[in-house]
């Protein structure tokens, strides 16, 4: 595993790290209490994971840290050990706040913190999440707590009602920050921060490292040390294939590519608007979920399409170059050039949308034999020009989206927030937070991605119930 530590983009000590790796990985090398070390040993944490080894030394000296590491890499214990070490148990006030995207994740974090806190007597950890009854939370808050774990919407509600005070807060953690942004929580997070003292330590944990995350870090952290652990370099890894196809067989070839490589999501680039619509329609006829986007769409139609593709309720987007401008999809598994691009530059731009964040990307380019000369210009040692007949045809292949988008006729102008929607969907024997995907809130409309099999339930829950005490019309595309 390669490990990078940066401050303001400058590597701090990667050489030193490799050199001292052995002692660096031991918890006993940190200034932790005897009780904490004993407990870590008891619960089977024999040595630090990479992200813990990289972040804990900084966290323990009180620095703000922005840490990126894959799921399952032990981020909870990284901030957990940090905040528990800092905690003054005798001072019975809320000293740490951990914001999480969903109730399930908050429960998991609270559970891990309780395990880590076993060695420290009388640490009170409280979860405050939307989708749970408000009353009992008031009761628990009256009894006091050291550490609060919760979702941004519900925390904000308590802060506004003054049932929770952050006056004594000295550690704030944003866990799964990327997911919180995806779920539309950025405004709530900002408002929660208005209640927090300036003089505090702020930790930000995320599985991905995007510009949005960096912007949040800039806004809420001071001189943050950035810590990344990755097993691959961050440059794009894209496998590029070229196929010569016979006139009229491009669509079938494309379907064969889908069935052979099974991409999660694909952008198909073509050169004209008419073609974009035709391709999307034909794919739909073939039970491949596709939407077209081009310059002829109205702004709102364009928005509907982009939201659905970005929140995983559409798997194939057929686009012209102009229409795809500004499209920011974090994880795109495949790009198809249905036609040869007009220039190498366009080609590079198109395929550069896949293979981000260390994941491997796939790029396919189709051309007809009469375009052979133009295609020839794309030849280099890494691009594979393969025989299209080697692509197996699979009959009955379908591509269905993972999510379906619920549209709510209400938005920012109605003061709707992600937390309200999440609350309305998960409250009263409603959905599990994990079945809810991305939430996008615009001025007059909100979009919520719901896992396919729960769409009926979600629709019913919102149609029959109220959001913020009001009825809104709700529909799916
Ligand atoms: P992340 O938040 O990065 O997705 P978690 O914090 O949920 O990951 O940790 C994943 C698993 O690893 C948990 O089961 C946790 O108990 C375990 N774990 C964390 N740190 C260590 C460690 N140092 N040694 C062994 N197991 C660990
Ligand atoms: Mg986690």
Tab-separated table of C-alpha atoms and ligand atoms in Angstrom:
chain	number	residue	atom	x	y	z
A	1	UNK	CA	0.000	0.000	0.000
A	2	UNK	CA	1.267	3.440	-0.909
A	3	UNK	CA	0.679	6.126	1.614
A	4	UNK	CA	0.806	9.833	0.989
A	5	UNK	CA	0.696	12.592	3.542
A	6	UNK	CA	0.307	16.087	2.260
A	7	UNK	CA	0.021	19.525	3.710
A	8	UNK	CA	-1.181	22.077	1.197
A	9	UNK	CA	-0.376	19.593	-1.540
A	10	UNK	CA	3.246	19.099	-0.446
A	11	UNK	CA	4.222	15.572	0.605
A	12	UNK	CA	5.273	15.672	4.235
A	13	UNK	CA	7.022	12.499	5.124
A	14	UNK	CA	6.435	9.607	2.773
A	15	UNK	CA	10.087	8.551	2.855
A	16	UNK	CA	10.189	8.711	6.591
A	17	UNK	CA	7.037	6.625	6.658
A	18	UNK	CA	8.488	3.778	4.616
A	19	UNK	CA	11.629	3.850	6.664
A	20	UNK	CA	9.933	3.700	10.048
A	21	UNK	CA	6.984	1.614	8.998
A	22	UNK	CA	7.341	-1.013	11.725
A	23	UNK	CA	7.110	1.185	14.776
A	24	UNK	CA	4.773	3.538	13.033
A	25	UNK	CA	2.034	0.915	12.822
A	26	UNK	CA	1.954	0.220	16.567
A	27	UNK	CA	-0.692	1.887	18.734
A	28	UNK	CA	1.833	1.842	21.592
A	29	UNK	CA	3.919	4.333	19.701
A	30	UNK	CA	1.200	6.949	20.196
A	31	UNK	CA	0.640	8.843	23.401
A	32	UNK	CA	-2.454	6.913	24.421
A	33	UNK	CA	-3.509	6.035	27.950
A	34	UNK	CA	-2.621	2.624	29.319
A	35	UNK	CA	-6.316	1.834	29.531
A	36	UNK	CA	-6.897	2.717	25.899
A	37	UNK	CA	-3.937	0.584	24.764
A	38	UNK	CA	-5.145	-2.300	26.858
A	39	UNK	CA	-8.657	-2.037	25.459
A	40	UNK	CA	-7.429	-1.865	21.865
A	41	UNK	CA	-5.517	-5.042	22.473
A	42	UNK	CA	-8.585	-6.641	24.075
A	43	UNK	CA	-10.814	-5.872	21.113
A	44	UNK	CA	-8.237	-7.291	18.725
A	45	UNK	CA	-6.817	-4.116	17.247
A	46	UNK	CA	-3.236	-5.341	17.252
A	47	UNK	CA	-1.858	-2.680	14.976
A	48	UNK	CA	-3.040	0.445	13.249
A	49	UNK	CA	-4.588	0.379	9.826
A	50	UNK	CA	-2.886	2.649	7.287
A	51	UNK	CA	-5.333	5.505	7.694
A	52	UNK	CA	-5.039	5.309	11.478
A	53	UNK	CA	-1.249	5.331	11.286
A	54	UNK	CA	-1.331	8.370	9.032
A	55	UNK	CA	-3.998	10.425	10.742
A	56	UNK	CA	-3.822	9.637	14.475
A	57	UNK	CA	-0.475	11.327	15.194
A	58	UNK	CA	-1.888	14.571	13.763
A	59	UNK	CA	-5.301	14.167	15.372
A	60	UNK	CA	-3.677	13.609	18.770
A	61	UNK	CA	-1.704	16.829	18.490
A	62	UNK	CA	-4.939	18.712	17.936
A	63	UNK	CA	-4.588	19.381	14.221
A	64	UNK	CA	-7.482	19.572	11.783
A	65	UNK	CA	-7.250	16.594	9.461
A	66	UNK	CA	-8.944	15.747	6.178
A	67	UNK	CA	-8.634	12.024	5.596
A	68	UNK	CA	-9.563	9.958	2.616
A	69	UNK	CA	-9.571	6.190	2.663
A	70	UNK	CA	-11.659	3.377	1.264
A	71	UNK	CA	-14.651	1.952	3.104
A	72	UNK	CA	-13.638	-0.565	5.725
A	73	UNK	CA	-10.233	0.964	6.346
A	74	UNK	CA	-10.891	1.823	9.990
A	75	UNK	CA	-11.761	5.505	9.814
A	76	UNK	CA	-14.161	5.338	12.774
A	77	UNK	CA	-11.434	4.255	15.183
A	78	UNK	CA	-9.114	6.914	13.741
A	79	UNK	CA	-11.370	9.731	14.880
A	80	UNK	CA	-12.817	7.687	17.768
A	81	UNK	CA	-9.489	7.158	19.498
A	82	UNK	CA	-8.690	10.811	18.854
A	83	UNK	CA	-11.841	12.201	20.375
A	84	UNK	CA	-11.892	9.795	23.318
A	85	UNK	CA	-8.317	10.724	24.204
A	86	UNK	CA	-9.223	14.386	24.169
A	87	UNK	CA	-12.400	13.930	26.180
A	88	UNK	CA	-12.596	15.276	29.726
A	89	UNK	CA	-14.966	12.775	31.267
A	90	UNK	CA	-15.418	14.750	34.480
A	91	UNK	CA	-16.766	17.692	32.542
A	92	UNK	CA	-20.252	16.464	31.729
A	93	UNK	CA	-20.892	18.570	28.623
A	94	UNK	CA	-21.144	17.801	24.905
A	95	UNK	CA	-17.517	17.918	23.767
A	96	UNK	CA	-17.637	15.944	20.522
A	97	UNK	CA	-20.111	15.914	17.685
A	98	UNK	CA	-19.992	13.412	14.838
A	99	UNK	CA	-22.177	14.105	11.809
A	100	UNK	CA	-23.140	11.085	9.687
A	101	UNK	CA	-25.280	10.787	6.540
A	102	UNK	CA	-27.784	8.205	7.778
A	103	UNK	CA	-29.208	6.777	10.956
A	104	UNK	CA	-27.710	3.357	10.233
A	105	UNK	CA	-24.228	4.830	9.877
A	106	UNK	CA	-24.697	6.908	13.028
A	107	UNK	CA	-25.690	3.767	14.920
A	108	UNK	CA	-22.601	1.970	13.623
A	109	UNK	CA	-20.336	4.816	14.669
A	110	UNK	CA	-21.927	5.010	18.125
A	111	UNK	CA	-21.463	1.268	18.534
A	112	UNK	CA	-17.775	1.422	17.608
A	113	UNK	CA	-17.251	4.409	19.910
A	114	UNK	CA	-18.839	2.523	22.800
A	115	UNK	CA	-16.473	-0.386	22.199
A	116	UNK	CA	-13.498	1.972	22.090
A	117	UNK	CA	-14.730	3.757	25.227
A	118	UNK	CA	-15.005	0.606	27.302
A	119	UNK	CA	-11.772	1.439	29.064
A	120	UNK	CA	-12.918	4.911	30.019
A	121	UNK	CA	-15.559	4.961	32.724
A	122	UNK	CA	-18.878	6.746	32.374
A	123	UNK	CA	-18.562	8.094	28.860
A	124	UNK	CA	-22.023	8.996	27.661
A	125	UNK	CA	-22.642	8.660	23.925
A	126	UNK	CA	-25.972	9.690	22.445
A	127	UNK	CA	-27.320	9.300	18.903
A	128	UNK	CA	-29.688	11.917	17.501
A	129	UNK	CA	-31.098	10.998	14.115
A	130	UNK	CA	-33.994	11.845	11.915
A	131	UNK	CA	-36.564	9.091	11.474
A	132	UNK	CA	-36.558	8.501	15.231
A	133	UNK	CA	-39.071	10.030	17.640
A	134	UNK	CA	-38.132	13.488	18.889
A	135	UNK	CA	-39.561	13.214	22.410
A	136	UNK	CA	-37.305	10.487	23.786
A	137	UNK	CA	-34.304	12.370	22.373
A	138	UNK	CA	-35.289	15.371	24.494
A	139	UNK	CA	-35.361	13.158	27.559
A	140	UNK	CA	-31.918	11.726	26.818
A	141	UNK	CA	-30.494	15.169	26.170
A	142	UNK	CA	-31.756	16.372	29.523
A	143	UNK	CA	-29.687	13.632	31.146
A	144	UNK	CA	-26.614	14.987	29.371
A	145	UNK	CA	-23.939	13.472	27.107
A	146	UNK	CA	-20.250	13.776	26.259
A	147	UNK	CA	-20.465	12.692	22.650
A	148	UNK	CA	-23.275	13.161	20.145
A	149	UNK	CA	-23.533	11.147	16.951
A	150	UNK	CA	-26.251	12.101	14.499
A	151	UNK	CA	-27.588	13.202	11.159
A	152	UNK	CA	-27.307	16.909	10.238
A	153	UNK	CA	-31.046	17.621	9.962
A	154	UNK	CA	-31.985	16.325	13.393
A	155	UNK	CA	-28.954	17.861	15.090
A	156	UNK	CA	-29.910	21.222	13.585
A	157	UNK	CA	-33.459	20.860	14.862
A	158	UNK	CA	-32.204	20.324	18.404
A	159	UNK	CA	-29.828	23.251	18.124
A	160	UNK	CA	-32.602	25.549	16.943
A	161	UNK	CA	-34.899	24.422	19.730
A	162	UNK	CA	-32.005	24.912	22.137
A	163	UNK	CA	-32.382	21.384	23.389
A	164	UNK	CA	-28.744	20.823	22.437
A	165	UNK	CA	-25.861	23.195	23.058
A	166	UNK	CA	-22.458	23.054	21.415
A	167	UNK	CA	-20.985	25.685	23.711
A	168	UNK	CA	-18.373	23.272	25.053
A	169	UNK	CA	-17.676	21.496	21.792
A	170	UNK	CA	-14.015	21.040	21.015
A	171	UNK	CA	-14.143	18.248	18.429
A	172	UNK	CA	-16.314	18.123	15.343
A	173	UNK	CA	-16.198	15.174	12.947
A	174	UNK	CA	-17.779	14.904	9.518
A	175	UNK	CA	-17.912	11.196	8.760
A	176	UNK	CA	-18.617	10.043	5.197
A	177	UNK	CA	-18.562	13.678	4.155
A	178	UNK	CA	-18.868	12.811	0.462
A	179	UNK	CA	-22.044	10.852	1.105
A	180	UNK	CA	-23.475	13.728	3.147
A	181	UNK	CA	-22.872	16.098	0.246
A	182	UNK	CA	-24.457	13.594	-2.136
A	183	UNK	CA	-27.490	13.469	0.080
A	184	UNK	CA	-27.870	17.233	-0.069
A	185	UNK	CA	-26.821	18.008	3.499
A	186	UNK	CA	-24.366	20.791	2.800
A	187	UNK	CA	-26.683	23.594	3.893
A	188	UNK	CA	-27.638	21.843	7.120
A	189	UNK	CA	-23.977	21.223	7.875
A	190	UNK	CA	-23.237	24.924	7.421
A	191	UNK	CA	-26.021	25.859	9.778
A	192	UNK	CA	-24.916	23.353	12.400
A	193	UNK	CA	-21.465	24.903	12.190
A	194	UNK	CA	-22.891	28.314	13.046
A	195	UNK	CA	-23.706	26.885	16.470
A	196	UNK	CA	-20.194	25.500	17.028
A	197	UNK	CA	-17.364	27.450	18.641
A	198	UNK	CA	-14.636	28.711	16.284
A	199	UNK	CA	-12.001	27.333	18.561
A	200	UNK	CA	-12.345	23.642	17.922
A	201	UNK	CA	-10.709	20.723	16.175
A	202	UNK	CA	-12.425	19.611	12.974
A	203	UNK	CA	-11.907	16.256	11.287
A	204	UNK	CA	-13.276	15.374	7.895
A	205	UNK	CA	-13.463	11.781	6.681
A	206	UNK	CA	-14.435	10.719	3.219
A	207	UNK	CA	-14.105	7.747	0.886
A	208	UNK	CA	-13.536	10.031	-2.099
A	209	UNK	CA	-11.584	13.221	-2.528
A	210	UNK	CA	-13.427	15.615	-4.785
A	211	UNK	CA	-13.349	19.363	-5.330
A	212	UNK	CA	-16.576	19.646	-3.339
A	213	UNK	CA	-14.955	17.958	-0.359
A	214	UNK	CA	-11.932	20.227	-0.609
A	215	UNK	CA	-14.229	23.240	-0.677
A	216	UNK	CA	-15.958	22.078	2.504
A	217	UNK	CA	-12.593	21.512	4.164
A	218	UNK	CA	-11.477	25.003	3.235
A	219	UNK	CA	-14.646	26.460	4.676
A	220	UNK	CA	-14.729	24.634	7.986
A	221	UNK	CA	-11.138	23.617	8.775
A	222	UNK	CA	-7.979	25.508	9.678
A	223	UNK	CA	-4.619	24.544	8.121
A	224	UNK	CA	-5.927	21.048	7.658
A	225	UNK	CA	-3.448	18.258	7.167
A	226	UNK	CA	-4.517	16.110	4.304
A	227	UNK	CA	-4.012	12.385	4.574
A	228	UNK	CA	-4.740	9.933	1.802
A	229	UNK	CA	-4.205	6.238	1.617
A	230	UNK	CA	-4.590	4.615	-1.722
A	231	UNK	CA	-3.518	1.338	-3.212
A	232	UNK	CA	-3.289	2.736	-6.712
A	233	UNK	CA	-2.005	5.984	-8.071
A	234	UNK	CA	-4.659	8.603	-8.668
A	235	UNK	CA	-4.076	9.054	-12.373
A	236	UNK	CA	-6.801	7.730	-14.630
A	237	UNK	CA	-6.523	4.136	-15.654
A	238	UNK	CA	-8.429	3.664	-18.857
A	239	UNK	CA	-8.470	0.694	-21.185
A	240	UNK	CA	-9.125	1.903	-24.722
A	241	UNK	CA	-10.679	-0.311	-27.389
A	242	UNK	CA	-11.429	0.429	-31.035
A	243	UNK	CA	-13.786	-1.655	-33.171
A	244	UNK	CA	-14.354	-1.460	-36.893
A	245	UNK	CA	-18.035	-2.227	-37.472
A	246	UNK	CA	-20.199	-2.716	-40.522
A	247	UNK	CA	-22.640	-0.053	-41.502
A	248	UNK	CA	-25.884	-0.539	-39.569
A	249	UNK	CA	-24.487	-2.802	-36.876
A	250	UNK	CA	-23.217	-0.222	-34.418
A	251	UNK	CA	-26.143	-0.542	-32.045
A	252	UNK	CA	-25.826	-4.303	-31.782
A	253	UNK	CA	-22.116	-3.970	-31.233
A	254	UNK	CA	-22.769	-1.519	-28.450
A	255	UNK	CA	-25.238	-3.862	-26.754
A	256	UNK	CA	-22.646	-6.642	-27.037
A	257	UNK	CA	-20.090	-4.387	-25.391
A	258	UNK	CA	-22.539	-3.766	-22.542
A	259	UNK	CA	-23.289	-7.442	-22.077
A	260	UNK	CA	-19.621	-8.419	-22.153
A	261	UNK	CA	-18.249	-5.704	-19.895
A	262	UNK	CA	-21.308	-5.055	-17.689
A	263	UNK	CA	-20.678	-1.392	-16.862
A	264	UNK	CA	-22.534	0.253	-13.971
A	265	UNK	CA	-23.023	3.413	-15.983
A	266	UNK	CA	-22.113	4.584	-19.465
A	267	UNK	CA	-22.001	7.761	-21.487
A	268	UNK	CA	-22.449	7.210	-25.211
A	269	UNK	CA	-21.157	10.125	-27.273
A	270	UNK	CA	-22.568	10.788	-30.691
A	271	UNK	CA	-22.279	13.709	-33.060
A	272	UNK	CA	-25.879	14.802	-33.688
A	273	UNK	CA	-29.024	15.487	-31.665
A	274	UNK	CA	-31.179	13.264	-33.865
A	275	UNK	CA	-28.781	10.399	-33.441
A	276	UNK	CA	-28.786	10.870	-29.648
A	277	UNK	CA	-32.574	10.510	-29.471
A	278	UNK	CA	-32.614	7.554	-31.860
A	279	UNK	CA	-29.954	5.652	-29.992
A	280	UNK	CA	-31.622	6.219	-26.607
A	281	UNK	CA	-35.005	5.084	-27.966
A	282	UNK	CA	-33.609	1.966	-29.608
A	283	UNK	CA	-31.721	1.045	-26.446
A	284	UNK	CA	-34.908	1.404	-24.430
A	285	UNK	CA	-36.664	-0.931	-26.859
A	286	UNK	CA	-33.897	-3.409	-26.164
A	287	UNK	CA	-34.558	-3.136	-22.390
A	288	UNK	CA	-31.431	-1.098	-21.812
A	289	UNK	CA	-32.229	1.841	-19.640
A	290	UNK	CA	-31.064	4.963	-21.510
A	291	UNK	CA	-31.723	8.703	-21.631
A	292	UNK	CA	-30.654	11.231	-24.238
A	293	UNK	CA	-29.305	14.683	-23.636
A	294	UNK	CA	-28.664	17.316	-26.278
A	295	UNK	CA	-28.959	21.017	-26.974
A	296	UNK	CA	-32.636	20.872	-27.948
A	297	UNK	CA	-33.832	20.103	-24.453
A	298	UNK	CA	-35.309	22.796	-22.248
A	299	UNK	CA	-33.272	23.643	-19.190
A	300	UNK	CA	-35.639	21.742	-16.881
A	301	UNK	CA	-35.625	18.657	-19.118
A	302	UNK	CA	-31.855	18.738	-19.184
A	303	UNK	CA	-31.816	18.961	-15.423
A	304	UNK	CA	-34.194	15.991	-15.071
A	305	UNK	CA	-31.908	13.873	-17.229
A	306	UNK	CA	-28.683	14.889	-15.502
A	307	UNK	CA	-30.137	14.333	-12.046
A	308	UNK	CA	-31.318	10.849	-13.001
A	309	UNK	CA	-27.987	9.863	-14.469
A	310	UNK	CA	-25.980	11.244	-11.550
A	311	UNK	CA	-28.188	9.611	-8.907
A	312	UNK	CA	-28.057	6.222	-10.628
A	313	UNK	CA	-31.654	6.061	-11.832
A	314	UNK	CA	-30.463	5.940	-15.414
A	315	UNK	CA	-27.506	3.829	-16.477
A	316	UNK	CA	-26.890	4.973	-20.020
A	317	UNK	CA	-26.688	8.586	-21.093
A	318	UNK	CA	-26.567	9.289	-24.807
A	319	UNK	CA	-25.054	12.719	-25.315
A	320	UNK	CA	-23.667	15.166	-27.785
A	321	UNK	CA	-20.411	16.855	-26.776
A	322	UNK	CA	-21.998	20.209	-26.066
A	323	UNK	CA	-24.712	18.719	-23.895
A	324	UNK	CA	-22.231	16.754	-21.818
A	325	UNK	CA	-20.297	19.875	-20.928
A	326	UNK	CA	-20.141	20.532	-17.213
A	327	UNK	CA	-21.402	17.070	-16.433
A	328	UNK	CA	-19.703	15.921	-13.265
A	329	UNK	CA	-20.119	12.243	-12.606
A	330	UNK	CA	-17.769	10.871	-9.990
A	331	UNK	CA	-17.731	7.238	-10.960
A	332	UNK	CA	-18.290	6.497	-14.603
A	333	UNK	CA	-17.396	2.994	-15.666
A	334	UNK	CA	-17.564	3.334	-19.436
A	335	UNK	CA	-17.473	5.811	-22.289
A	336	UNK	CA	-18.527	4.843	-25.793
A	337	UNK	CA	-17.717	6.881	-28.859
A	338	UNK	CA	-20.568	5.879	-31.114
A	339	UNK	CA	-18.876	7.897	-33.828
A	340	UNK	CA	-15.264	8.808	-34.210
A	341	UNK	CA	-14.737	12.091	-32.403
A	342	UNK	CA	-13.852	15.137	-34.503
A	343	UNK	CA	-10.418	15.455	-32.974
A	344	UNK	CA	-7.951	13.746	-30.681
A	345	UNK	CA	-8.635	16.524	-28.205
A	346	UNK	CA	-12.358	15.755	-28.095
A	347	UNK	CA	-11.474	12.088	-27.739
A	348	UNK	CA	-9.243	12.707	-24.729
A	349	UNK	CA	-11.828	14.950	-23.153
A	350	UNK	CA	-14.603	12.401	-23.628
A	351	UNK	CA	-12.780	9.364	-22.298
A	352	UNK	CA	-11.227	11.327	-19.411
A	353	UNK	CA	-14.602	11.174	-17.704
A	354	UNK	CA	-14.088	7.524	-16.862
A	355	UNK	CA	-11.413	5.872	-14.739
A	356	UNK	CA	-11.508	8.477	-12.024
A	357	UNK	CA	-10.701	8.028	-8.351
A	358	UNK	CA	-8.440	5.060	-8.927
A	359	UNK	CA	-11.151	2.904	-10.512
A	360	UNK	CA	-10.441	1.418	-13.898
A	361	UNK	CA	-12.292	2.978	-16.801
A	362	UNK	CA	-13.289	1.548	-20.146
A	363	UNK	CA	-13.433	3.476	-23.398
A	364	UNK	CA	-14.752	2.070	-26.673
A	365	UNK	CA	-14.700	3.720	-30.058
A	366	UNK	CA	-16.727	2.477	-33.008
A	367	UNK	CA	-15.994	3.364	-36.613
A	368	UNK	CA	-17.053	2.127	-40.030
A	369	UNK	CA	-14.623	0.755	-42.591
A	370	UNK	CA	-14.918	3.891	-44.731
A	371	UNK	CA	-13.517	5.845	-41.767
A	372	UNK	CA	-10.497	3.567	-41.537
A	373	UNK	CA	-7.998	6.309	-42.332
A	374	UNK	CA	-9.333	8.606	-39.671
A	375	UNK	CA	-9.353	5.808	-37.121
A	376	UNK	CA	-5.782	4.962	-38.046
A	377	UNK	CA	-4.651	8.277	-36.593
A	378	UNK	CA	-5.714	7.089	-33.160
A	379	UNK	CA	-3.349	4.126	-33.185
A	380	UNK	CA	-0.737	3.982	-30.464
A	381	UNK	CA	0.875	1.312	-28.299
A	382	UNK	CA	-1.795	1.328	-25.562
A	383	UNK	CA	-4.972	1.420	-27.634
A	384	UNK	CA	-6.368	-1.955	-28.631
A	385	UNK	CA	-7.816	-2.259	-32.128
A	386	UNK	CA	-9.770	-5.494	-31.849
A	387	UNK	CA	-11.870	-7.703	-34.044
A	388	UNK	CA	-15.510	-6.981	-33.334
A	389	UNK	CA	-16.503	-10.601	-34.031
A	390	UNK	CA	-14.652	-11.575	-30.853
A	391	UNK	CA	-17.359	-9.851	-28.826
A	392	UNK	CA	-19.815	-12.501	-27.738
A	393	UNK	CA	-23.517	-11.824	-28.145
A	394	UNK	CA	-25.635	-12.543	-25.064
A	395	UNK	CA	-29.338	-12.861	-25.636
A	396	UNK	CA	-31.843	-11.468	-23.173
A	397	UNK	CA	-29.390	-8.969	-21.739
A	398	UNK	CA	-31.011	-6.095	-19.832
A	399	UNK	CA	-29.726	-3.054	-18.005
A	400	UNK	CA	-31.945	-1.779	-15.219
A	401	UNK	CA	-31.089	1.117	-12.935
A	402	UNK	CA	-30.288	0.604	-9.273
A	403	UNK	CA	-32.509	3.495	-8.207
A	404	UNK	CA	-35.681	5.260	-9.280
A	405	UNK	CA	-36.088	9.003	-8.846
A	406	UNK	CA	-38.969	10.425	-6.844
A	407	UNK	CA	-39.748	14.006	-7.771
A	408	UNK	CA	-41.254	16.243	-5.109
A	409	UNK	CA	-43.013	19.424	-6.147
A	410	UNK	CA	-41.263	21.531	-3.541
A	411	UNK	CA	-37.754	22.831	-2.992
A	412	UNK	CA	-35.577	25.473	-1.404
A	413	UNK	CA	-38.295	28.099	-1.848
A	414	UNK	CA	-40.495	25.938	0.379
A	415	UNK	CA	-37.606	25.635	2.831
A	416	UNK	CA	-37.369	21.902	2.135
A	417	UNK	CA	-34.146	20.292	3.220
A	418	UNK	CA	-32.577	16.898	2.743
A	419	UNK	CA	-33.257	16.149	6.414
A	420	UNK	CA	-36.986	16.835	6.004
A	421	UNK	CA	-37.246	14.447	3.068
A	422	UNK	CA	-35.179	11.816	4.800
A	423	UNK	CA	-37.313	12.221	7.909
A	424	UNK	CA	-40.552	11.883	5.943
A	425	UNK	CA	-39.252	8.771	4.172
A	426	UNK	CA	-37.737	6.982	7.146
A	427	UNK	CA	-40.163	8.018	9.898
A	428	UNK	CA	-43.116	5.948	11.150
A	429	UNK	CA	-42.109	2.477	10.000
A	430	UNK	CA	-40.903	3.947	6.749
A	431	UNK	CA	-37.819	3.090	4.732
A	432	UNK	CA	-34.384	2.197	5.926
A	433	UNK	CA	-31.924	5.064	5.330
A	434	UNK	CA	-29.701	2.767	3.298
A	435	UNK	CA	-32.382	2.391	0.609
A	436	UNK	CA	-32.209	6.117	-0.076
A	437	UNK	CA	-29.609	7.432	-2.489
A	438	UNK	CA	-28.703	10.895	-3.646
A	439	UNK	CA	-30.944	13.822	-2.732
A	440	UNK	CA	-30.952	16.959	-4.903
A	441	UNK	CA	-32.877	20.029	-3.883
A	442	UNK	CA	-33.497	22.857	-6.329
A	443	UNK	CA	-35.563	26.018	-5.920
A	444	UNK	CA	-38.948	24.493	-6.655
A	445	UNK	CA	-38.266	20.788	-6.953
A	446	UNK	CA	-36.511	18.046	-5.098
A	447	UNK	CA	-35.291	14.690	-6.375
A	448	UNK	CA	-34.692	11.651	-4.205
A	449	UNK	CA	-33.149	8.443	-5.528
A	450	UNK	CA	-34.869	5.406	-4.030
A	451	UNK	CA	-33.596	1.858	-4.357
A	452	UNK	CA	-35.636	0.133	-7.036
A	453	UNK	CA	-37.554	-2.333	-4.925
A	454	UNK	CA	-38.642	0.270	-2.378
A	455	UNK	CA	-40.049	2.809	-4.797
A	456	UNK	CA	-43.698	1.841	-4.191
A	457	UNK	CA	-43.288	2.080	-0.446
A	458	UNK	CA	-41.443	5.409	-0.706
A	459	UNK	CA	-44.040	6.870	-3.020
A	460	UNK	CA	-46.829	5.849	-0.658
A	461	UNK	CA	-44.984	7.154	2.384
A	462	UNK	CA	-44.560	10.611	0.851
A	463	UNK	CA	-47.983	10.774	-0.802
A	464	UNK	CA	-49.925	9.853	2.298
A	465	UNK	CA	-47.718	11.620	4.779
A	466	UNK	CA	-46.643	15.215	5.065
A	467	UNK	CA	-43.301	16.880	4.715
A	468	UNK	CA	-42.803	19.681	7.233
A	469	UNK	CA	-46.514	19.511	7.929
A	470	UNK	CA	-47.382	20.147	4.298
A	471	UNK	CA	-48.614	18.021	1.404
A	472	UNK	CA	-46.537	18.045	-1.755
A	473	UNK	CA	-47.237	16.300	-5.038
A	474	UNK	CA	-44.876	13.458	-5.671
A	475	UNK	CA	-44.233	11.489	-8.849
A	476	UNK	CA	-41.733	9.362	-10.690
A	477	UNK	CA	-40.527	9.922	-14.245
B	1	LIG	P1	-14.545	2.832	7.527
B	1	LIG	O1	-15.268	3.853	8.375
B	1	LIG	O2	-13.209	3.300	7.077
B	1	LIG	O3	-15.373	2.327	6.399
B	1	LIG	P2	-14.711	1.220	9.917
B	1	LIG	O4	-14.249	2.266	10.836
B	1	LIG	O5	-16.163	0.915	9.900
B	1	LIG	O6	-14.246	1.567	8.426
B	1	LIG	O7	-13.843	-0.096	10.209
B	1	LIG	C1	-14.002	-1.282	9.504
B	1	LIG	C2	-13.737	-2.481	10.405
B	1	LIG	O8	-12.387	-2.525	10.797
B	1	LIG	C3	-14.554	-2.446	11.690
B	1	LIG	O9	-15.100	-3.731	11.888
B	1	LIG	C4	-13.530	-2.122	12.757
B	1	LIG	O10	-13.917	-2.685	13.987
B	1	LIG	C5	-12.273	-2.721	12.200
B	1	LIG	N1	-11.027	-2.060	12.632
B	1	LIG	C6	-10.789	-0.747	12.704
B	1	LIG	N2	-9.527	-0.496	13.105
B	1	LIG	C7	-8.917	-1.685	13.267
B	1	LIG	C8	-7.609	-2.102	13.682
B	1	LIG	N3	-6.673	-1.227	13.969
B	1	LIG	N4	-7.372	-3.421	13.741
B	1	LIG	C9	-8.343	-4.309	13.447
B	1	LIG	N5	-9.584	-4.011	13.064
B	1	LIG	C10	-9.893	-2.704	12.973
B	2	LIG	MG1	-17.006	4.838	8.246
